[in-house]
Structures are given as C-alpha cells and as structure tokens.
Amino acid sequence: TSLLLMAGIMLTVGLCRRLTRRRLRLRPRLCTFLLEMFSTFQICACTKELCLLGNVEPKPHTALTLTYGFTVLHGLTLPGSTCNPCGTLQPMWAGGTSVKTGGLKIAAQFVAAVLARVFMHFIWSLGMAETHFGALSQDCSHPMQTAEIQAFCIELLFSVVFQLTALRVESINPKYKVHVIAFLITMLVYAGGNLTGAIFNPALAFSLHASCFYDKFLSYSLVYWIAPSLGKFLRLYVF
C-alpha cells in the first residue's frame, strides 16, 4: 500500500508538472513557482512515507533499497528542479539566477514542505496501511540521536560531500548521473541516518520534523538549516 501511495504521488505530480508547462508558458514566474513546488512536494511526501518503512525487516536493507530506488525515480521524473534551498543558493550566488527567481523557488520549496506534511497527515489518518497506525502520534521523532555539535558537523560534512559530487557529475549522461547521486545519498543515509537522519535539505527537514523545530527551534535550525547552507558556501569558497 505504501509503495502504491508513493507511485500515485509521483504520477500525480508528473501530470501536474506537464499541465503547468503547457498552460503557463506565458507566465514564467508562476510556472517556475509551481514546478518547484510540485517537485518538492513529491520529494517530501514520498520521503515521509518512506520513513515509516524504515523498520520493515530485513533492516536496514529494505529501507536502503527503497531509498536508492526512489531517489533514482525522483531524479528521472523531476528534471530541472532542485527541491533543495541549498541547491537554489548556488546559482543565486554565482549570478546565474536572479534573487527574485531564487527567492521564488525557495518559497515554493517551503510551501511544498508544509503541504506535503498536511497531505500525508491526512492520508495517515485514513489508516490505509498498517504502518500508518500510530504515525500521527509521533509529533517529534527526534532525528538527532547525538550531541548538537556532532549533528551540526555531520550535516555540514554531508552537505559538502553531496554538493561536491553533484558538481563533479554535472557533465556525465543524466541516465548515469541519477544512479551516482542515488548511490551517494543511500550511502550517506547508511552512514549517518541513525544519528541525524542524513537530510542535508532544509525544506525536507522542515517537512519531516516541523514539530521538532517548534520545540527546539535554535537547535534544529542550526543543524538542519544553517549547517547545509554553510556547507554550500564552503564548497563554493574552498573548492
């Protein structure tokens, strides 16, 4: 049921993206906003559902296999979208994207994060799958299972590694690029998922753990917003 739900989300988002491109070609800003919003919604909604499957046996093989598979599918079905505020900052800083366009994309990403959270809570309330029972009671699942400074360093390091790899594979065939990125994300999740969740995406982190931000805003914003953003700028300046 969970797999069918995620497949349905991807098909619906694909249809919405196609209609947006067809109907809003003459309104580029609105088109840009909606495309980024739909794409980020797909990432956030599918990841929230995927998190419920993390305890499915055999552990962690099932979760890692699904992470790799759906990351490949996201890469193939969402071309041209960053779905990550940190990824949007790079062209803004380099001058390839205007501040208005970049700000519009970041706004779309956080709007999608909120919409995905609301939508998935509604789906879980229907009790469509066994994993959905009790999911709503987990207000804050506390993804940080280590000291705050260590969590900050992990998310910072993972952000730098991810951005560097994405830069290095820019020129290769997109069919192979998505597999490289998916393999890297799977390895990072395996390495640090039990400590911080290995998210390195501010919008996704807010969608997954919004209630944690309400409870401990400074700690979670430092680890899941500032650390990935700082990793982006470190990659730009140092490398």
PDB file of C-alpha atoms in Angstrom:
ATOM      1  CA  THR A   1       0.000   0.000   0.000  1.00  0.00           C
ATOM      2  CA  SER A   2       2.796   2.425   0.836  1.00  0.00           C
ATOM      3  CA  LEU A   3       4.537   1.723  -2.466  1.00  0.00           C
ATOM      4  CA  LEU A   4       1.300   2.266  -4.381  1.00  0.00           C
ATOM      5  CA  LEU A   5       0.732   5.508  -2.495  1.00  0.00           C
ATOM      6  CA  MET A   6       4.194   6.831  -3.405  1.00  0.00           C
ATOM      7  CA  ALA A   7       3.730   5.736  -7.020  1.00  0.00           C
ATOM      8  CA  GLY A   8       0.393   7.565  -7.106  1.00  0.00           C
ATOM      9  CA  ILE A   9       2.016  10.728  -5.746  1.00  0.00           C
ATOM     10  CA  MET A  10       4.701  10.589  -8.438  1.00  0.00           C
ATOM     11  CA  LEU A  11       2.170  10.051 -11.223  1.00  0.00           C
ATOM     12  CA  THR A  12       0.001  12.922  -9.981  1.00  0.00           C
ATOM     13  CA  VAL A  13       2.967  15.276  -9.679  1.00  0.00           C
ATOM     14  CA  GLY A  14       4.122  14.310 -13.170  1.00  0.00           C
ATOM     15  CA  LEU A  15       0.688  15.175 -14.556  1.00  0.00           C
ATOM     16  CA  CYS A  16       0.613  18.495 -12.691  1.00  0.00           C
ATOM     17  CA  ARG A  17       4.078  19.428 -13.963  1.00  0.00           C
ATOM     18  CA  ARG A  18       3.077  18.641 -17.543  1.00  0.00           C
ATOM     19  CA  LEU A  19      -0.106  20.710 -17.313  1.00  0.00           C
ATOM     20  CA  THR A  20       1.812  23.583 -15.743  1.00  0.00           C
ATOM     21  CA  ARG A  21       4.307  23.675 -18.582  1.00  0.00           C
ATOM     22  CA  ARG A  22       1.547  23.609 -21.195  1.00  0.00           C
ATOM     23  CA  ARG A  23      -0.842  26.137 -19.666  1.00  0.00           C
ATOM     24  CA  LEU A  24       1.548  28.624 -18.032  1.00  0.00           C
ATOM     25  CA  ARG A  25       4.281  29.055 -20.640  1.00  0.00           C
ATOM     26  CA  LEU A  26       3.436  32.759 -20.930  1.00  0.00           C
ATOM     27  CA  ARG A  27       3.671  33.292 -17.165  1.00  0.00           C
ATOM     28  CA  PRO A  28       7.242  32.201 -16.375  1.00  0.00           C
ATOM     29  CA  ARG A  29       7.329  33.203 -12.712  1.00  0.00           C
ATOM     30  CA  LEU A  30       4.151  31.357 -11.797  1.00  0.00           C
ATOM     31  CA  CYS A  31       5.300  28.403 -13.876  1.00  0.00           C
ATOM     32  CA  THR A  32       8.664  28.352 -12.072  1.00  0.00           C
ATOM     33  CA  PHE A  33       6.977  28.544  -8.674  1.00  0.00           C
ATOM     34  CA  LEU A  34       4.519  25.726  -9.378  1.00  0.00           C
ATOM     35  CA  LEU A  35       7.086  23.410 -10.978  1.00  0.00           C
ATOM     36  CA  GLU A  36       9.391  23.762  -7.986  1.00  0.00           C
ATOM     37  CA  MET A  37       6.500  23.380  -5.568  1.00  0.00           C
ATOM     38  CA  PHE A  38       5.181  20.199  -7.196  1.00  0.00           C
ATOM     39  CA  SER A  39       8.659  18.685  -7.379  1.00  0.00           C
ATOM     40  CA  THR A  40       9.500  19.434  -3.748  1.00  0.00           C
ATOM     41  CA  PHE A  41       6.081  18.147  -2.696  1.00  0.00           C
ATOM     42  CA  GLN A  42       6.893  14.812  -4.336  1.00  0.00           C
ATOM     43  CA  ILE A  43      10.240  14.566  -2.548  1.00  0.00           C
ATOM     44  CA  CYS A  44       8.803  15.483   0.863  1.00  0.00           C
ATOM     45  CA  ALA A  45       5.654  13.369   0.650  1.00  0.00           C
ATOM     46  CA  CYS A  46       7.451  10.252  -0.585  1.00  0.00           C
ATOM     47  CA  THR A  47      10.223  10.642   1.985  1.00  0.00           C
ATOM     48  CA  LYS A  48       7.703  10.963   4.823  1.00  0.00           C
ATOM     49  CA  GLU A  49       6.069   7.719   3.714  1.00  0.00           C
ATOM     50  CA  LEU A  50       9.469   6.106   3.216  1.00  0.00           C
ATOM     51  CA  CYS A  51      10.453   6.943   6.791  1.00  0.00           C
ATOM     52  CA  LEU A  52       7.608   4.739   8.022  1.00  0.00           C
ATOM     53  CA  LEU A  53       9.135   1.798   6.184  1.00  0.00           C
ATOM     54  CA  GLY A  54      12.486   2.157   7.937  1.00  0.00           C
ATOM     55  CA  ASN A  55      11.628  -0.558  10.459  1.00  0.00           C
ATOM     56  CA  VAL A  56      10.467  -3.106   7.894  1.00  0.00           C
ATOM     57  CA  GLU A  57      12.505  -6.310   8.002  1.00  0.00           C
ATOM     58  CA  PRO A  58      15.161  -7.002   6.985  1.00  0.00           C
ATOM     59  CA  LYS A  59      16.691  -3.862   8.470  1.00  0.00           C
ATOM     60  CA  PRO A  60      18.347  -1.758   7.139  1.00  0.00           C
ATOM     61  CA  HIS A  61      18.352  -3.454   3.721  1.00  0.00           C
ATOM     62  CA  THR A  62      14.726  -2.709   2.872  1.00  0.00           C
ATOM     63  CA  ALA A  63      14.958   0.976   3.797  1.00  0.00           C
ATOM     64  CA  LEU A  64      18.236   1.468   1.918  1.00  0.00           C
ATOM     65  CA  THR A  65      16.957  -0.323  -1.185  1.00  0.00           C
ATOM     66  CA  LEU A  66      13.828   1.814  -1.239  1.00  0.00           C
ATOM     67  CA  THR A  67      15.907   4.950  -0.653  1.00  0.00           C
ATOM     68  CA  TYR A  68      18.080   4.152  -3.652  1.00  0.00           C
ATOM     69  CA  GLY A  69      15.162   3.181  -5.880  1.00  0.00           C
ATOM     70  CA  PHE A  70      13.019   6.207  -5.163  1.00  0.00           C
ATOM     71  CA  THR A  71      15.973   8.592  -5.389  1.00  0.00           C
ATOM     72  CA  VAL A  72      16.585   7.292  -8.910  1.00  0.00           C
ATOM     73  CA  LEU A  73      12.906   7.755  -9.746  1.00  0.00           C
ATOM     74  CA  HIS A  74      12.938  11.299  -8.368  1.00  0.00           C
ATOM     75  CA  GLY A  75      15.965  12.129 -10.471  1.00  0.00           C
ATOM     76  CA  LEU A  76      14.361  10.747 -13.625  1.00  0.00           C
ATOM     77  CA  THR A  77      10.939  12.311 -13.110  1.00  0.00           C
ATOM     78  CA  LEU A  78      11.951  15.751 -11.793  1.00  0.00           C
ATOM     79  CA  PRO A  79      14.500  17.141 -14.280  1.00  0.00           C
ATOM     80  CA  GLY A  80      15.288  20.822 -13.885  1.00  0.00           C
ATOM     81  CA  SER A  81      14.134  21.064 -10.261  1.00  0.00           C
ATOM     82  CA  THR A  82      16.465  21.429  -7.286  1.00  0.00           C
ATOM     83  CA  CYS A  83      13.942  20.716  -4.479  1.00  0.00           C
ATOM     84  CA  ASN A  84      16.573  21.968  -2.046  1.00  0.00           C
ATOM     85  CA  PRO A  85      17.103  25.564  -0.865  1.00  0.00           C
ATOM     86  CA  CYS A  86      20.840  24.923  -0.691  1.00  0.00           C
ATOM     87  CA  GLY A  87      20.865  23.915  -4.357  1.00  0.00           C
ATOM     88  CA  THR A  88      18.991  27.104  -5.212  1.00  0.00           C
ATOM     89  CA  LEU A  89      21.557  29.271  -3.408  1.00  0.00           C
ATOM     90  CA  GLN A  90      24.402  28.251  -5.733  1.00  0.00           C
ATOM     91  CA  PRO A  91      23.140  29.848  -8.996  1.00  0.00           C
ATOM     92  CA  MET A  92      21.945  32.866  -6.994  1.00  0.00           C
ATOM     93  CA  TRP A  93      25.409  33.362  -5.517  1.00  0.00           C
ATOM     94  CA  ALA A  94      27.111  32.793  -8.878  1.00  0.00           C
ATOM     95  CA  GLY A  95      24.810  35.240 -10.642  1.00  0.00           C
ATOM     96  CA  GLY A  96      23.191  32.652 -12.886  1.00  0.00           C
ATOM     97  CA  THR A  97      19.790  33.174 -11.265  1.00  0.00           C
ATOM     98  CA  SER A  98      18.249  36.441 -10.128  1.00  0.00           C
ATOM     99  CA  VAL A  99      17.477  36.992  -6.470  1.00  0.00           C
ATOM    100  CA  LYS A 100      13.754  37.180  -7.276  1.00  0.00           C
ATOM    101  CA  THR A 101      13.755  33.854  -9.099  1.00  0.00           C
ATOM    102  CA  GLY A 102      15.868  32.183  -6.430  1.00  0.00           C
ATOM    103  CA  GLY A 103      13.675  33.551  -3.652  1.00  0.00           C
ATOM    104  CA  LEU A 104      10.599  32.375  -5.533  1.00  0.00           C
ATOM    105  CA  LYS A 105      11.988  28.844  -5.748  1.00  0.00           C
ATOM    106  CA  ILE A 106      12.938  28.740  -2.064  1.00  0.00           C
ATOM    107  CA  ALA A 107       9.469  29.985  -1.119  1.00  0.00           C
ATOM    108  CA  ALA A 108       7.939  27.270  -3.324  1.00  0.00           C
ATOM    109  CA  GLN A 109      10.080  24.623  -1.622  1.00  0.00           C
ATOM    110  CA  PHE A 110       8.936  25.557   1.879  1.00  0.00           C
ATOM    111  CA  VAL A 111       5.302  25.889   0.785  1.00  0.00           C
ATOM    112  CA  ALA A 112       5.583  22.366  -0.660  1.00  0.00           C
ATOM    113  CA  ALA A 113       7.148  21.140   2.597  1.00  0.00           C
ATOM    114  CA  VAL A 114       4.120  22.352   4.563  1.00  0.00           C
ATOM    115  CA  LEU A 115       1.632  21.000   2.004  1.00  0.00           C
ATOM    116  CA  ALA A 116       3.320  17.592   1.987  1.00  0.00           C
ATOM    117  CA  ARG A 117       3.177  17.423   5.766  1.00  0.00           C
ATOM    118  CA  VAL A 118      -0.536  18.307   5.838  1.00  0.00           C
ATOM    119  CA  PHE A 119      -1.343  15.920   2.991  1.00  0.00           C
ATOM    120  CA  MET A 120       0.498  12.968   4.499  1.00  0.00           C
ATOM    121  CA  HIS A 121      -1.099  13.531   7.895  1.00  0.00           C
ATOM    122  CA  PHE A 122      -4.476  13.358   6.189  1.00  0.00           C
ATOM    123  CA  ILE A 123      -3.501  10.147   4.377  1.00  0.00           C
ATOM    124  CA  TRP A 124      -2.205   8.581   7.580  1.00  0.00           C
ATOM    125  CA  SER A 125      -5.433   9.454   9.387  1.00  0.00           C
ATOM    126  CA  LEU A 126      -7.280   7.212   6.903  1.00  0.00           C
ATOM    127  CA  GLY A 127      -5.324   4.169   8.095  1.00  0.00           C
ATOM    128  CA  MET A 128      -4.722   2.817   4.605  1.00  0.00           C
ATOM    129  CA  ALA A 129      -1.696   0.759   5.668  1.00  0.00           C
ATOM    130  CA  GLU A 130      -0.552  -0.936   8.857  1.00  0.00           C
ATOM    131  CA  THR A 131       2.439   1.405   9.097  1.00  0.00           C
ATOM    132  CA  HIS A 132       0.079   4.406   9.225  1.00  0.00           C
ATOM    133  CA  PHE A 133      -1.399   3.399  12.571  1.00  0.00           C
ATOM    134  CA  GLY A 134       0.319   5.412  15.265  1.00  0.00           C
ATOM    135  CA  ALA A 135       2.213   7.605  12.787  1.00  0.00           C
ATOM    136  CA  LEU A 136       0.228  10.697  13.757  1.00  0.00           C
ATOM    137  CA  SER A 137       1.164  10.315  17.426  1.00  0.00           C
ATOM    138  CA  GLN A 138       4.855  10.770  16.603  1.00  0.00           C
ATOM    139  CA  ASP A 139       4.847  14.568  16.848  1.00  0.00           C
ATOM    140  CA  CYS A 140       8.610  14.855  17.024  1.00  0.00           C
ATOM    141  CA  SER A 141      10.570  11.726  16.240  1.00  0.00           C
ATOM    142  CA  HIS A 142      13.797  13.428  17.387  1.00  0.00           C
ATOM    143  CA  PRO A 143      16.079  12.632  14.434  1.00  0.00           C
ATOM    144  CA  MET A 144      19.098  13.957  16.373  1.00  0.00           C
ATOM    145  CA  GLN A 145      20.452  10.980  18.280  1.00  0.00           C
ATOM    146  CA  THR A 146      23.786  12.577  19.122  1.00  0.00           C
ATOM    147  CA  ALA A 147      25.231  15.783  20.552  1.00  0.00           C
ATOM    148  CA  GLU A 148      24.190  19.011  18.839  1.00  0.00           C
ATOM    149  CA  ILE A 149      27.715  19.947  17.746  1.00  0.00           C
ATOM    150  CA  GLN A 150      28.312  16.483  16.302  1.00  0.00           C
ATOM    151  CA  ALA A 151      24.987  16.598  14.477  1.00  0.00           C
ATOM    152  CA  PHE A 152      25.926  20.002  13.075  1.00  0.00           C
ATOM    153  CA  CYS A 153      29.257  18.668  11.796  1.00  0.00           C
ATOM    154  CA  ILE A 154      27.619  15.596  10.241  1.00  0.00           C
ATOM    155  CA  GLU A 155      25.028  17.612   8.307  1.00  0.00           C
ATOM    156  CA  LEU A 156      27.723  20.112   7.282  1.00  0.00           C
ATOM    157  CA  LEU A 157      30.030  17.353   6.039  1.00  0.00           C
ATOM    158  CA  PHE A 158      27.254  15.512   4.210  1.00  0.00           C
ATOM    159  CA  SER A 159      26.152  18.726   2.520  1.00  0.00           C
ATOM    160  CA  VAL A 160      29.679  19.440   1.284  1.00  0.00           C
ATOM    161  CA  VAL A 161      30.158  15.866   0.035  1.00  0.00           C
ATOM    162  CA  PHE A 162      26.793  15.864  -1.726  1.00  0.00           C
ATOM    163  CA  GLN A 163      27.319  19.256  -3.385  1.00  0.00           C
ATOM    164  CA  LEU A 164      30.844  18.368  -4.484  1.00  0.00           C
ATOM    165  CA  THR A 165      29.663  15.112  -6.028  1.00  0.00           C
ATOM    166  CA  ALA A 166      26.772  16.857  -7.765  1.00  0.00           C
ATOM    167  CA  LEU A 167      29.262  19.332  -9.220  1.00  0.00           C
ATOM    168  CA  ARG A 168      31.623  16.615 -10.427  1.00  0.00           C
ATOM    169  CA  VAL A 169      28.896  14.635 -12.213  1.00  0.00           C
ATOM    170  CA  GLU A 170      27.344  17.631 -13.969  1.00  0.00           C
ATOM    171  CA  SER A 171      28.824  16.677 -17.331  1.00  0.00           C
ATOM    172  CA  ILE A 172      28.009  12.960 -17.400  1.00  0.00           C
ATOM    173  CA  ASN A 173      24.984  11.381 -19.049  1.00  0.00           C
ATOM    174  CA  PRO A 174      21.811  12.103 -16.998  1.00  0.00           C
ATOM    175  CA  LYS A 175      20.861   8.403 -17.128  1.00  0.00           C
ATOM    176  CA  TYR A 176      24.047   7.547 -15.220  1.00  0.00           C
ATOM    177  CA  LYS A 177      24.106  10.720 -13.132  1.00  0.00           C
ATOM    178  CA  VAL A 178      20.906   9.848 -11.256  1.00  0.00           C
ATOM    179  CA  HIS A 179      22.375   6.487 -10.225  1.00  0.00           C
ATOM    180  CA  VAL A 180      25.565   8.120  -8.918  1.00  0.00           C
ATOM    181  CA  ILE A 181      23.572  10.643  -6.891  1.00  0.00           C
ATOM    182  CA  ALA A 182      21.195   7.944  -5.638  1.00  0.00           C
ATOM    183  CA  PHE A 183      24.087   5.718  -4.574  1.00  0.00           C
ATOM    184  CA  LEU A 184      25.731   8.623  -2.734  1.00  0.00           C
ATOM    185  CA  ILE A 185      22.525   9.566  -0.902  1.00  0.00           C
ATOM    186  CA  THR A 186      21.963   5.933   0.083  1.00  0.00           C
ATOM    187  CA  MET A 187      25.487   5.676   1.466  1.00  0.00           C
ATOM    188  CA  LEU A 188      25.102   8.917   3.415  1.00  0.00           C
ATOM    189  CA  VAL A 189      21.804   7.699   4.862  1.00  0.00           C
ATOM    190  CA  TYR A 190      23.504   4.437   5.851  1.00  0.00           C
ATOM    191  CA  ALA A 191      26.433   6.310   7.423  1.00  0.00           C
ATOM    192  CA  GLY A 192      24.548   8.980   9.356  1.00  0.00           C
ATOM    193  CA  GLY A 193      20.860   8.203   9.180  1.00  0.00           C
ATOM    194  CA  ASN A 194      20.799   6.831  12.720  1.00  0.00           C
ATOM    195  CA  LEU A 195      22.489   9.983  14.071  1.00  0.00           C
ATOM    196  CA  THR A 196      20.836  12.906  12.266  1.00  0.00           C
ATOM    197  CA  GLY A 197      18.648  11.382   9.564  1.00  0.00           C
ATOM    198  CA  ALA A 198      21.196  12.477   6.916  1.00  0.00           C
ATOM    199  CA  ILE A 199      18.793  15.024   5.438  1.00  0.00           C
ATOM    200  CA  PHE A 200      21.010  17.976   4.318  1.00  0.00           C
ATOM    201  CA  ASN A 201      17.940  19.661   2.806  1.00  0.00           C
ATOM    202  CA  PRO A 202      16.318  22.481   4.853  1.00  0.00           C
ATOM    203  CA  ALA A 203      12.887  22.168   3.208  1.00  0.00           C
ATOM    204  CA  LEU A 204      12.794  18.384   3.593  1.00  0.00           C
ATOM    205  CA  ALA A 205      13.956  18.630   7.211  1.00  0.00           C
ATOM    206  CA  PHE A 206      11.136  21.063   7.996  1.00  0.00           C
ATOM    207  CA  SER A 207       8.560  18.817   6.321  1.00  0.00           C
ATOM    208  CA  LEU A 208       9.745  15.728   8.186  1.00  0.00           C
ATOM    209  CA  HIS A 209      10.281  17.270  11.609  1.00  0.00           C
ATOM    210  CA  ALA A 210       8.312  20.535  11.779  1.00  0.00           C
ATOM    211  CA  SER A 211       7.171  19.868  15.349  1.00  0.00           C
ATOM    212  CA  CYS A 212      10.802  19.452  16.402  1.00  0.00           C
ATOM    213  CA  PHE A 213      11.515  22.935  15.053  1.00  0.00           C
ATOM    214  CA  TYR A 214       8.632  24.272  17.148  1.00  0.00           C
ATOM    215  CA  ASP A 215      10.008  22.662  20.307  1.00  0.00           C
ATOM    216  CA  LYS A 216      13.725  23.359  19.823  1.00  0.00           C
ATOM    217  CA  PHE A 217      13.925  25.917  17.039  1.00  0.00           C
ATOM    218  CA  LEU A 218      17.500  27.087  17.645  1.00  0.00           C
ATOM    219  CA  SER A 219      18.984  23.591  17.815  1.00  0.00           C
ATOM    220  CA  TYR A 220      17.152  22.223  14.795  1.00  0.00           C
ATOM    221  CA  SER A 221      17.602  25.339  12.653  1.00  0.00           C
ATOM    222  CA  LEU A 222      21.325  25.235  13.425  1.00  0.00           C
ATOM    223  CA  VAL A 223      21.681  21.587  12.413  1.00  0.00           C
ATOM    224  CA  TYR A 224      19.178  21.288   9.561  1.00  0.00           C
ATOM    225  CA  TRP A 225      19.131  24.792   8.070  1.00  0.00           C
ATOM    226  CA  ILE A 226      22.402  26.560   8.830  1.00  0.00           C
ATOM    227  CA  ALA A 227      24.726  23.546   8.526  1.00  0.00           C
ATOM    228  CA  PRO A 228      23.609  22.536   4.978  1.00  0.00           C
ATOM    229  CA  SER A 229      23.637  26.186   3.846  1.00  0.00           C
ATOM    230  CA  LEU A 230      27.109  26.678   5.300  1.00  0.00           C
ATOM    231  CA  GLY A 231      28.210  23.513   3.509  1.00  0.00           C
ATOM    232  CA  LYS A 232      27.074  25.051   0.236  1.00  0.00           C
ATOM    233  CA  PHE A 233      29.133  28.192   0.793  1.00  0.00           C
ATOM    234  CA  LEU A 234      32.161  26.194   1.947  1.00  0.00           C
ATOM    235  CA  ARG A 235      32.021  24.245  -1.284  1.00  0.00           C
ATOM    236  CA  LEU A 236      31.818  27.474  -3.279  1.00  0.00           C
ATOM    237  CA  TYR A 237      34.669  29.217  -1.477  1.00  0.00           C
ATOM    238  CA  VAL A 238      37.066  26.393  -0.715  1.00  0.00           C
ATOM    239  CA  PHE A 239      36.648  24.116  -3.709  1.00  0.00           C
TER     240      PHE A 239
END
